[in-house]
């Protein structure tokens, strides 16, 4: 699993609210669509259907979510191109203010890739997501 971190100038609660708003991710992520198909008693998504484009390829996949006070994990239930997606956002309050956000991700697709290529793709996705999320949250 590949990981990256970002320091975001807001509270963990604010970031968790943004992360729980899956349809709102369309404003700051490359996803084409997301439909929450099941939610928990707190209104957070438990299962969602995503549609994303990777260059000329388009995929639809379903993710299952598990929510904690300062973290959310997810894993792939099924997809056409994606065959594995395990991810986690973990948040830690900083003494000086703000939040350290750690994003961990493991991907697998139908075409076998050398580990170094897979890790590079995961690193690019993580860096892009952290940058977009940071800009989105700090501009609110």
XYZ file of C-alpha atoms in Angstrom:
140
model
C 0.000 0.000 0.000
C 1.303 3.436 -0.969
C 0.793 6.462 1.318
C 1.127 10.224 1.254
C 0.374 13.056 3.678
C -0.767 16.659 3.590
C -1.218 19.311 6.247
C -4.562 21.065 5.890
C -5.463 24.293 7.690
C -8.753 23.149 9.205
C -10.160 20.732 11.759
C -10.455 16.966 11.341
C -14.254 17.317 11.668
C -14.386 19.648 8.663
C -12.340 17.229 6.562
C -14.467 14.250 7.648
C -17.587 16.176 6.588
C -16.072 16.804 3.149
C -15.006 13.153 2.802
C -18.495 11.927 3.749
C -20.036 14.053 0.983
C -19.270 11.665 -1.885
C -21.440 13.521 -4.454
C -19.571 16.708 -3.460
C -16.299 15.059 -4.506
C -17.259 15.709 -8.121
C -16.216 19.344 -7.489
C -12.635 18.438 -6.582
C -11.926 14.962 -7.981
C -11.722 13.516 -11.505
C -14.741 11.243 -10.916
C -17.497 11.553 -13.511
C -20.317 10.456 -11.225
C -21.008 8.896 -7.861
C -24.229 7.492 -6.475
C -24.525 6.619 -2.800
C -26.515 3.385 -2.694
C -26.451 2.774 1.068
C -25.865 5.031 4.101
C -25.419 4.488 7.829
C -27.579 6.007 10.598
C -25.358 9.117 10.636
C -25.965 9.653 6.903
C -22.452 8.631 5.878
C -22.074 6.443 2.785
C -21.595 2.724 3.316
C -21.722 1.796 -0.367
C -21.409 3.885 -3.536
C -21.277 3.347 -7.292
C -18.576 5.382 -9.065
C -17.913 6.154 -12.722
C -14.430 7.349 -13.731
C -12.495 7.757 -16.957
C -8.836 6.808 -17.379
C -7.854 8.312 -20.725
C -9.957 6.501 -23.333
C -11.165 3.871 -20.824
C -14.212 4.255 -18.614
C -14.959 2.172 -15.538
C -17.867 1.731 -13.178
C -17.167 0.264 -9.776
C -18.715 -0.104 -6.337
C -16.885 0.742 -3.116
C -17.793 -0.207 0.458
C -16.917 2.282 3.259
C -16.159 1.899 6.952
C -16.239 5.090 9.045
C -14.380 5.868 12.279
C -14.024 9.085 14.323
C -10.891 10.230 12.514
C -10.623 7.827 9.566
C -12.488 6.267 6.684
C -11.505 3.072 4.875
C -12.911 1.619 1.677
C -12.518 -1.400 -0.556
C -13.703 -2.490 -3.961
C -16.760 -4.731 -4.156
C -16.707 -4.981 -7.952
C -15.440 -3.175 -11.036
C -14.672 -3.828 -14.688
C -11.186 -2.329 -15.053
C -10.402 -1.946 -11.362
C -9.917 -5.301 -9.682
C -8.626 -3.973 -6.366
C -8.963 -0.654 -4.567
C -8.209 -0.520 -0.882
C -7.915 2.947 0.570
C -7.860 4.883 3.804
C -7.893 8.511 4.906
C -6.607 9.015 8.449
C -6.670 12.375 10.227
C -4.563 13.640 13.128
C -4.995 17.003 14.867
C -1.806 19.050 15.003
C -0.843 20.982 18.145
C -0.112 24.082 16.110
C -3.556 23.882 14.494
C -4.676 22.178 11.361
C -4.819 18.523 10.487
C -2.378 16.016 9.097
C -4.177 13.863 6.536
C -2.665 10.528 5.514
C -4.000 8.863 2.376
C -3.116 5.191 1.794
C -4.061 3.405 -1.423
C -3.626 0.043 -3.113
C -4.865 -0.424 -6.684
C -5.112 -3.352 -9.053
C -6.430 -3.474 -12.608
C -7.306 -6.252 -15.046
C -3.927 -5.897 -16.784
C -1.034 -7.081 -14.587
C 1.463 -4.285 -13.909
C 4.993 -4.464 -12.540
C 4.993 -3.399 -8.867
C 7.073 -0.286 -9.614
C 4.501 0.909 -12.187
C 1.564 0.198 -9.862
C 3.284 2.072 -7.013
C 3.978 5.034 -9.311
C 0.317 5.184 -10.377
C -0.802 4.995 -6.730
C 1.638 7.797 -5.816
C 0.300 10.030 -8.598
C -3.319 9.412 -7.557
C -2.482 10.128 -3.908
C -0.573 13.352 -4.661
C -3.293 14.652 -6.970
C -6.086 13.788 -4.533
C -4.344 15.351 -1.537
C -3.618 18.541 -3.489
C -7.202 18.837 -4.758
C -8.737 18.043 -1.370
C -6.474 20.557 0.403
C -7.401 23.339 -2.058
C -11.095 22.495 -1.802
C -11.189 22.384 2.010
C -9.045 25.481 2.557
C -11.135 27.553 0.116
C -14.392 26.860 2.006
